[in-house]
Coordinates of C-alpha atoms and ligand atoms in Angstrom, one line a residue:
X1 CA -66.7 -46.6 0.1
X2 CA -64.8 -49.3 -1.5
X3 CA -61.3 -49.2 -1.4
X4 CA -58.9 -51.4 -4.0
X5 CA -58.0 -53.9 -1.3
X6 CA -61.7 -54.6 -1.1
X7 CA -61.8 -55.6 -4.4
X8 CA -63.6 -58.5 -4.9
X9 CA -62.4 -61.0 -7.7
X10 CA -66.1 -62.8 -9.4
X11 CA -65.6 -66.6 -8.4
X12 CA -66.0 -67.7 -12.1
X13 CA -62.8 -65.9 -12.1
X14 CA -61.1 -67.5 -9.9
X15 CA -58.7 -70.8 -9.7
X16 CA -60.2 -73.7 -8.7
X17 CA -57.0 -73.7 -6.0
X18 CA -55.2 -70.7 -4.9
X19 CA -52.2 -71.7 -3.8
X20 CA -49.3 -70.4 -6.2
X21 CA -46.7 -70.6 -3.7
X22 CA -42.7 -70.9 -4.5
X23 CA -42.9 -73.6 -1.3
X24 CA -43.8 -75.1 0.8
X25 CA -45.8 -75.5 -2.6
X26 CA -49.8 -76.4 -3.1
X27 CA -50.0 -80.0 -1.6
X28 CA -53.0 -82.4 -3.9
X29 CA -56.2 -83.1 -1.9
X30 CA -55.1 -86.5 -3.2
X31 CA -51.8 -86.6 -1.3
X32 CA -53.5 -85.7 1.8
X33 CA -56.4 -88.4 1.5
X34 CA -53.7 -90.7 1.1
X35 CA -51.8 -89.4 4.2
X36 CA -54.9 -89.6 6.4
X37 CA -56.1 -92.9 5.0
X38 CA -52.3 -94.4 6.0
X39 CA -53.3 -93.1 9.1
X40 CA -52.9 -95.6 12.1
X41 CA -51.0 -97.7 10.4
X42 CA -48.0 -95.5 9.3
X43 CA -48.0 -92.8 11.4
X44 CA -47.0 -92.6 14.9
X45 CA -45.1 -95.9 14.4
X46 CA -41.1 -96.8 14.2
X47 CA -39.1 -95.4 11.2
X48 CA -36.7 -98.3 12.1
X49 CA -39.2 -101.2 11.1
X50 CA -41.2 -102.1 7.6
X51 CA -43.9 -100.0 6.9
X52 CA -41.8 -96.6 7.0
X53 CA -39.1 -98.5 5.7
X54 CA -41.1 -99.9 2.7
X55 CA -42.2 -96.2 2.0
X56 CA -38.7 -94.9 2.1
X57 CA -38.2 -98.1 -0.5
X58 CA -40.8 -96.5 -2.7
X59 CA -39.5 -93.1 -2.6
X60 CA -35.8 -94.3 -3.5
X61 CA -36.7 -96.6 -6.6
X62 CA -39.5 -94.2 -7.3
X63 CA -37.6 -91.8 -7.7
X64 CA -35.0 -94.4 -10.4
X65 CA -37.8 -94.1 -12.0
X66 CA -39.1 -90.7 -13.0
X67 CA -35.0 -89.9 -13.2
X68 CA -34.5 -92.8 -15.3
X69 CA -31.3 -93.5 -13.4
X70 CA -28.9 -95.7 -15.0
X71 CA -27.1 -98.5 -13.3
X72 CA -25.1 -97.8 -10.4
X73 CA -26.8 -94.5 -9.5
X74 CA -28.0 -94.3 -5.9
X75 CA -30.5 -92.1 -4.1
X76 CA -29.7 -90.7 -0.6
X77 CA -31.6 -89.0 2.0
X78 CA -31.4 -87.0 5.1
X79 CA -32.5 -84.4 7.4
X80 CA -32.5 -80.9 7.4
X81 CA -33.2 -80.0 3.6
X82 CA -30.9 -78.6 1.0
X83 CA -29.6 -75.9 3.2
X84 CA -28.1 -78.7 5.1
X85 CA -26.9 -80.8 2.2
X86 CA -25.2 -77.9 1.3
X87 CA -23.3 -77.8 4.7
X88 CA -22.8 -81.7 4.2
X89 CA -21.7 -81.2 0.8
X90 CA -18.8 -78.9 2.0
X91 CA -17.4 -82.2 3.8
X92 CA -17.8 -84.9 1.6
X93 CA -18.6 -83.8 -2.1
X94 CA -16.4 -80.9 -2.5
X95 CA -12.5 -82.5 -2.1
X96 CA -10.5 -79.4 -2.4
X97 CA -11.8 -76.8 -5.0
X98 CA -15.4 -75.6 -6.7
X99 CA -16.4 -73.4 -9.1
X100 CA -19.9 -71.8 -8.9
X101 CA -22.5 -70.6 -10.8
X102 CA -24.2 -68.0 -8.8
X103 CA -27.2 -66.0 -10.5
X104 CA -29.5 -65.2 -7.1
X105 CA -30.0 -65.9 -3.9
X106 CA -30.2 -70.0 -3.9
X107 CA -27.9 -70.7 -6.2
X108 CA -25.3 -67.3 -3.8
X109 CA -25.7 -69.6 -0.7
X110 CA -23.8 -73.1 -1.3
X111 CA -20.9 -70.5 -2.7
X112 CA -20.5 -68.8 0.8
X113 CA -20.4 -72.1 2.5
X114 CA -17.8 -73.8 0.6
X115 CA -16.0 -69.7 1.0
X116 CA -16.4 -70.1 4.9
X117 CA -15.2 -73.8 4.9
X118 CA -11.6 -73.3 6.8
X119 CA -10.4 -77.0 4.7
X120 CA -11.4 -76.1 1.4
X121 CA -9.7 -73.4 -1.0
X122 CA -11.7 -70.1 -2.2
X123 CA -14.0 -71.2 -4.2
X124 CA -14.6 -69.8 -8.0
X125 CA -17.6 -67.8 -8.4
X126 CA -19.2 -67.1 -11.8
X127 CA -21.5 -64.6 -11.3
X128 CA -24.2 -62.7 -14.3
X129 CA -27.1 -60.2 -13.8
X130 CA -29.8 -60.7 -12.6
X131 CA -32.2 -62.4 -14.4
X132 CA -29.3 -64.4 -16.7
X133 CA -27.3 -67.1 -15.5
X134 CA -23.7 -67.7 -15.8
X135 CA -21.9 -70.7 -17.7
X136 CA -19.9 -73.5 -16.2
X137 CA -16.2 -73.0 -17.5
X138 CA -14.0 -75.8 -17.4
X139 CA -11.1 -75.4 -15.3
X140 CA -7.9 -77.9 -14.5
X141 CA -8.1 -78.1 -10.3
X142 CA -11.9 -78.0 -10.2
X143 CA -13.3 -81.0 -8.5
X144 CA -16.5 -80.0 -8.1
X145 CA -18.8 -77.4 -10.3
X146 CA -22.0 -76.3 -8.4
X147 CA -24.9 -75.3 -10.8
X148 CA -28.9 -74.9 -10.2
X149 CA -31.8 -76.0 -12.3
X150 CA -33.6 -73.3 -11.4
X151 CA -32.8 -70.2 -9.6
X152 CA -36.1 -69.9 -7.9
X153 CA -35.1 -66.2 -6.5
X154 CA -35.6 -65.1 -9.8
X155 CA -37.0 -67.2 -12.3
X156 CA -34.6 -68.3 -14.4
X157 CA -34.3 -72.0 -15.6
X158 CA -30.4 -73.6 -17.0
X159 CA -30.0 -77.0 -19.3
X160 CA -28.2 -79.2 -17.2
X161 CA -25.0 -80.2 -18.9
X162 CA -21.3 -81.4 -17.9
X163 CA -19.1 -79.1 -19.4
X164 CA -16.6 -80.4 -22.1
X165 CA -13.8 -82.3 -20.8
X166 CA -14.8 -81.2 -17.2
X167 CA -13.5 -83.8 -14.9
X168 CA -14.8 -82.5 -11.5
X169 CA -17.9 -83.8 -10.2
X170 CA -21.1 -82.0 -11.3
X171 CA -23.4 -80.9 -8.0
X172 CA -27.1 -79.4 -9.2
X173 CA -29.4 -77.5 -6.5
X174 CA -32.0 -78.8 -8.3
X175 CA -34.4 -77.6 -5.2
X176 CA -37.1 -75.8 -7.1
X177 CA -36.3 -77.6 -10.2
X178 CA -36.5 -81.6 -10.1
X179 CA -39.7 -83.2 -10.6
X180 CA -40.7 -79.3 -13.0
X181 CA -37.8 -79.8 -15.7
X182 CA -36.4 -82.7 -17.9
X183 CA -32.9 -83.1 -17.2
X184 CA -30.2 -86.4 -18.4
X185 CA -29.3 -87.9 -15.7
X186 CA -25.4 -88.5 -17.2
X187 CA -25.6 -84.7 -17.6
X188 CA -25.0 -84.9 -13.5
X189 CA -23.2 -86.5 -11.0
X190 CA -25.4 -84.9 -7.6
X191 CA -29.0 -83.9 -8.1
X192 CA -30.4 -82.6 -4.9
X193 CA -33.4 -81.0 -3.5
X194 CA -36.0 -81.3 -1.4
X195 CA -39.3 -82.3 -1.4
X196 CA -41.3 -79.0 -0.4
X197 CA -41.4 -77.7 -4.2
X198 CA -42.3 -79.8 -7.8
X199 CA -43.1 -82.9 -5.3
X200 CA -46.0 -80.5 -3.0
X201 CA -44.4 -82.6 0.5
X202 CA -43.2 -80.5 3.7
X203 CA -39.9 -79.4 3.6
X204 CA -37.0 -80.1 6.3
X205 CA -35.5 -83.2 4.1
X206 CA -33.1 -83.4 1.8
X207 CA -32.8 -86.4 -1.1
X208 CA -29.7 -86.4 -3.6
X209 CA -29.6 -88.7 -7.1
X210 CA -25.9 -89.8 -6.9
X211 CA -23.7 -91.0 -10.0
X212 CA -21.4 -93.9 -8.8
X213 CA -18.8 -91.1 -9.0
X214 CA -20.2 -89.2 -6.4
X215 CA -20.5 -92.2 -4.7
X216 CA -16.9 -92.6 -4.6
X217 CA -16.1 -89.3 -4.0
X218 CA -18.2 -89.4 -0.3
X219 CA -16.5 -92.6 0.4
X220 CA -12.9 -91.7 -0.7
X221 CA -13.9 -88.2 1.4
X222 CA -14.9 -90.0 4.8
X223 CA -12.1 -92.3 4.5
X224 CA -9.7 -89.5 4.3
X225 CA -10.0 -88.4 8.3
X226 CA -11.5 -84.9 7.5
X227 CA -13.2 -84.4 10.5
X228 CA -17.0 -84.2 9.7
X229 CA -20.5 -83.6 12.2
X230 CA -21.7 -86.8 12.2
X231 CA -25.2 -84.8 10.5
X232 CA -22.9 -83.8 7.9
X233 CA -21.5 -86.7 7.1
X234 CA -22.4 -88.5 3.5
X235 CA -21.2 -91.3 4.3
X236 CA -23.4 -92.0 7.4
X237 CA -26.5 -91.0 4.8
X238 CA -24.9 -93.6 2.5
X239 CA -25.4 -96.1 4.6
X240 CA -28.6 -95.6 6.0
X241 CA -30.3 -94.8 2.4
X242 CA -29.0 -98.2 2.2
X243 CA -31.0 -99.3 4.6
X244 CA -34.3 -97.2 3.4
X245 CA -33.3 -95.1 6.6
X246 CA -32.3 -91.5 7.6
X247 CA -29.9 -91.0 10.6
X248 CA -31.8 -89.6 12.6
X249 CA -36.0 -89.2 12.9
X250 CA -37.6 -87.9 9.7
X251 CA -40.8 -86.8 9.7
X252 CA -43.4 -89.7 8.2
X253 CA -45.6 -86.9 6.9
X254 CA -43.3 -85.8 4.6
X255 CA -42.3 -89.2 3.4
X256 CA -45.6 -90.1 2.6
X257 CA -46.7 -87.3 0.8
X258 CA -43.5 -87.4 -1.3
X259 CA -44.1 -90.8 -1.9
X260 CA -47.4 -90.0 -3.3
X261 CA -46.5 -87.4 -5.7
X262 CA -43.5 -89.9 -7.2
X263 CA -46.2 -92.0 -7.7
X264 CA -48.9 -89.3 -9.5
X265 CA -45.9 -88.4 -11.3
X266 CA -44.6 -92.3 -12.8
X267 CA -48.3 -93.7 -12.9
X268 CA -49.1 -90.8 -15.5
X269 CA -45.8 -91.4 -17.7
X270 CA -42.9 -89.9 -15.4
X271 CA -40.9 -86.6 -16.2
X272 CA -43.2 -86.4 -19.6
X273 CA -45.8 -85.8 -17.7
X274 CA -44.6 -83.8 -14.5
X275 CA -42.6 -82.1 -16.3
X276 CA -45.3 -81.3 -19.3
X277 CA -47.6 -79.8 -16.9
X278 CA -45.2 -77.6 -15.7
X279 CA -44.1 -76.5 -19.1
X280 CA -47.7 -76.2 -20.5
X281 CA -48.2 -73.5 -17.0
X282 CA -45.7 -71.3 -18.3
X283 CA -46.7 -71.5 -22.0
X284 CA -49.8 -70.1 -20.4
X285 CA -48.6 -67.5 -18.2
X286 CA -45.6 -65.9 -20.5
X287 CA -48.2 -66.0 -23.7
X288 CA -50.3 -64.0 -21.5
X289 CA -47.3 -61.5 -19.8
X290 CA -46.0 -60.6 -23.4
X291 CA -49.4 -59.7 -25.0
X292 CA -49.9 -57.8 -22.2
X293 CA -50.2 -54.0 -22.3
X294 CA -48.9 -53.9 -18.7
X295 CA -47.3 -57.3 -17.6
X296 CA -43.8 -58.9 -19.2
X297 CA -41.9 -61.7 -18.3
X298 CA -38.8 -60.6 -16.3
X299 CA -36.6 -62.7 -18.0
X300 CA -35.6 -61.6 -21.2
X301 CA -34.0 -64.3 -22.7
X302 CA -37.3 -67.1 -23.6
X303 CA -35.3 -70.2 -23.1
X304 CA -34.3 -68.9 -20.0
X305 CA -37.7 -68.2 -18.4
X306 CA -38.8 -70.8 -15.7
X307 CA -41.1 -73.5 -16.1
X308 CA -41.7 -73.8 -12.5
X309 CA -41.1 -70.5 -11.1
X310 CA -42.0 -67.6 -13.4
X311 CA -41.4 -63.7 -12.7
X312 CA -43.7 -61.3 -14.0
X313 CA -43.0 -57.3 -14.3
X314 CA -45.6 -54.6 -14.4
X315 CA -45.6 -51.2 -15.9
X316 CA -44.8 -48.5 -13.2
X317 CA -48.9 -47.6 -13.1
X318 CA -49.7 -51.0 -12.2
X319 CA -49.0 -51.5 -8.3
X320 CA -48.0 -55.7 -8.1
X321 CA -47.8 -55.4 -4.2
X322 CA -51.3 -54.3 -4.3
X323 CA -52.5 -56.8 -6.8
X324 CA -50.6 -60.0 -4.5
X325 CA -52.6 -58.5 -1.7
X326 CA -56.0 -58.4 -3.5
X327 CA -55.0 -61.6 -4.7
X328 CA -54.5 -63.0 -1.2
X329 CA -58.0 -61.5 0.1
X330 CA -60.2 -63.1 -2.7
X331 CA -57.8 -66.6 -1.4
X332 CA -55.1 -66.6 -4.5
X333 CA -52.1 -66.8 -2.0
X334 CA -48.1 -66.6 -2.3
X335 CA -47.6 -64.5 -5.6
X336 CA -45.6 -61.7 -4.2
X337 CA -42.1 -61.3 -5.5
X338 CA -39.1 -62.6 -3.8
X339 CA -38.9 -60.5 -1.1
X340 CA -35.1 -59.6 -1.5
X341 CA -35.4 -59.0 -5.4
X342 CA -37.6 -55.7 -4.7
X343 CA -38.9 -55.4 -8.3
X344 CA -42.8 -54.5 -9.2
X345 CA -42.8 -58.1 -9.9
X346 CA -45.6 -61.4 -8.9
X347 CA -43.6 -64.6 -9.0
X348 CA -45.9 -67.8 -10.1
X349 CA -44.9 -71.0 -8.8
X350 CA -45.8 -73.4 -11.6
X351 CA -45.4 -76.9 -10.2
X352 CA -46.7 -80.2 -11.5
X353 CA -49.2 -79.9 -9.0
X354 CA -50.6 -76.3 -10.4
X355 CA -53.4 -76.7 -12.7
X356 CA -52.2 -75.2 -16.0
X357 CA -56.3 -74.2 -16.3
X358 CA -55.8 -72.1 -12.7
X359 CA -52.9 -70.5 -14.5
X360 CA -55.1 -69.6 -16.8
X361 CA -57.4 -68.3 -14.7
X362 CA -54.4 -66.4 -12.6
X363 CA -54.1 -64.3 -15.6
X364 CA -58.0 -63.4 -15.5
X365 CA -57.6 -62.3 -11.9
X366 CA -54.8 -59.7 -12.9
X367 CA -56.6 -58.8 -16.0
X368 CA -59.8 -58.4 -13.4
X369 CA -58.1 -56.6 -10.6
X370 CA -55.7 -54.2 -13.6
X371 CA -59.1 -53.3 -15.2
X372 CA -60.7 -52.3 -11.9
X373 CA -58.2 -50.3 -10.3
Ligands
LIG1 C1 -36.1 -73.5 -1.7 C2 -34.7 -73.6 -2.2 C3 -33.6 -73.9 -1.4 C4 -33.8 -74.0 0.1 O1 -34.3 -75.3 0.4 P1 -34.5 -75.6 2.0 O2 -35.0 -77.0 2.0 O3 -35.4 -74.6 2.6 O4 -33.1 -75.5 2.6 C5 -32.4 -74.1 -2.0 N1 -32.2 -73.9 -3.3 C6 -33.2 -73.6 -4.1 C7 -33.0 -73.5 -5.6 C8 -34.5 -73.5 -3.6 O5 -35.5 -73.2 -4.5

């Protein structure tokens, strides 16, 4: 007898890759070639001399680049991802008082740090359903506001702008979001993520686009004798960014798989074109959800729907759980929802790496599987 989950997708059907993953994200055959072909020469050898150097080199002015930084902008890295930055951020970013924009799980998190930080004062917390997100409101103390591109817990995507006469620094979790969206780089004074996400690398490292204000702000902070981890400290990052070097061992792998996408990415026009694919994915995939009998996007407001990350409902008769799993037997892997969202949702990661064609061919799949139920 055949049972759903044996359900078996016809390969014309299927995406040429099935990885749709929210991250660690679908990594390019290229990226890895390139990794493997670096081989002897890169890997297993000092990150304190040239040729990890040099690639650290690439990633910072690669990344100028594709941001378009203007003068006096610097990038930093580090160890331990954003969930460390945001503990590092909590010493040397936020001076005294934040407000926060918190509209899921990601963009919840650096909010309870900077609540659980004994030197800093409660923070403010703007909160709006789920599926929204909140506006910055600009508010005399506030030296730091905390947004996020893109919420990845559920989907939704904010324009990155300083709020009038805001003075405080502004501090994007652009995690899920940099490399996938256009954004102005004088919209923000602290873009961070890390790599796992629009630039397909491992995760475990954190990288932050800082404005010559945040700059300031990390050195005024470490001059100031709050005591700081020395993992925590900014300024210690400064210095070693400086240097094209992290304080402690990062893993090469990472680097160089980072390094490659920057490179897909400027080689091909920059943002344009990283970002274009992205936005061209979800063209594909909400076009589809809303002339659906049985599918719509979860966000109601369009300008607020993802690029990179899109949610997708179904109809009560339509079982998603059982559709992710059919999925993931016929090798189309990592659209269940996000786990703590519990909705009859799939969420599509739609990174510059995903084919907008295997997007397209995503849809089939459901189509396929929803017709044969
Ligand atoms: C994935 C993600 C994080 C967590 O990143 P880590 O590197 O695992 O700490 C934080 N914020 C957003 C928006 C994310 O998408």
């Amino acid at each position: 007898m055949t049972t759903p989950e044996s359900l078996q997708i016809p390969t014309e059907l299927l995406p040429r890759d099935g990885r749709f993953g929210a991250g660690p994200s679908k990594i390019r055959p290229e990226q890895l070639a390139a990794l493997a072909e670096a081989g002897s020469s890169y890997l297993g050898t000092s990150h304190r001399q040239a040729s990890v150097r040099n690639k650290v080199g690439e990633v910072r002015e690669g990344l100028g680049a594709l941001f378009n930084l203007p003068e006096g902008y610097e990038v930093l890295l580090g160890n331990g991802g954003t969930t460390c930055f945001w503990d590092a951020a909590t010493f040397h970013l936020v001076a005294e008082h934040s407000q926060h924009l918190s509209f899921g799980e990601f963009s919840s998190k650096f909010a309870s740090a900077v609540k659980e930080a004994p030197h800093l004062s409660e923070p403010e917390i703007i909160t709006s359903p789920t599926g929204t997100h909140p506006r910055a409101v600009t508010t005399e103390g506030v030296d730091l506001y905390a947004l996020t591109h893109n919420e990845t817990s559920t989907g939704v995507m904010m324009p990155i702008e300083r709020p009038a006469g805001a003075t405080g620094l502004i501090a994007v979790d652009a995690t899920s979001g940099a490399g996938g969206l256009f954004v102005d780089p004088l919209q923000f004074d602290c873009y961070y993520f890390a790599p796992q996400k629009s630039f397909s690398s491992d995760g475990g490292l954190w990288l932050a686009l800082c404005s010559p204000a945040a700059v300031e702000r990390i050195e005024t902070l470490a001059a100031s004798g709050r005591w700081t981890p020395a993992f925590f400290d900014l300024k210690i990052a400064l210095d070693n960014s400086r240097l094209n070097q992290t304080y402690n061992t990062p893993a090469l792998a990472t680097i160089h798989l980072l390094a490659s996408q920057i490179k897909w990415f400027n080689d091909n026009g920059g943002l344009a074109f990283s970002a274009g694919r992205s936005r061209q994915s979800a063209e594909i995939l909400y076009t589809w959800a809303e002339a659906s009998d049985f599918a719509t996007p979860f966000v109601t407001q369009s300008r607020e729907r993802s690029n990179v990350v899109g949610a997708i409902d179904f109809v009560d008769g339509v079982d998603a759980a059982l559709g992710a799993s059919i999925l993931r037997k016929n090798g189309v892997v990592d659209t269940e929802p996000y786990r703590k969202l519990g909705r009859n949702q799939l969420r599509i990661a739609m990174f510059p790496s995903v084919d907008p064609e295997d997007v397209a061919s995503l849809c089939a799949c459901i189509n396929y599987i929803v017709g044969n139920l």
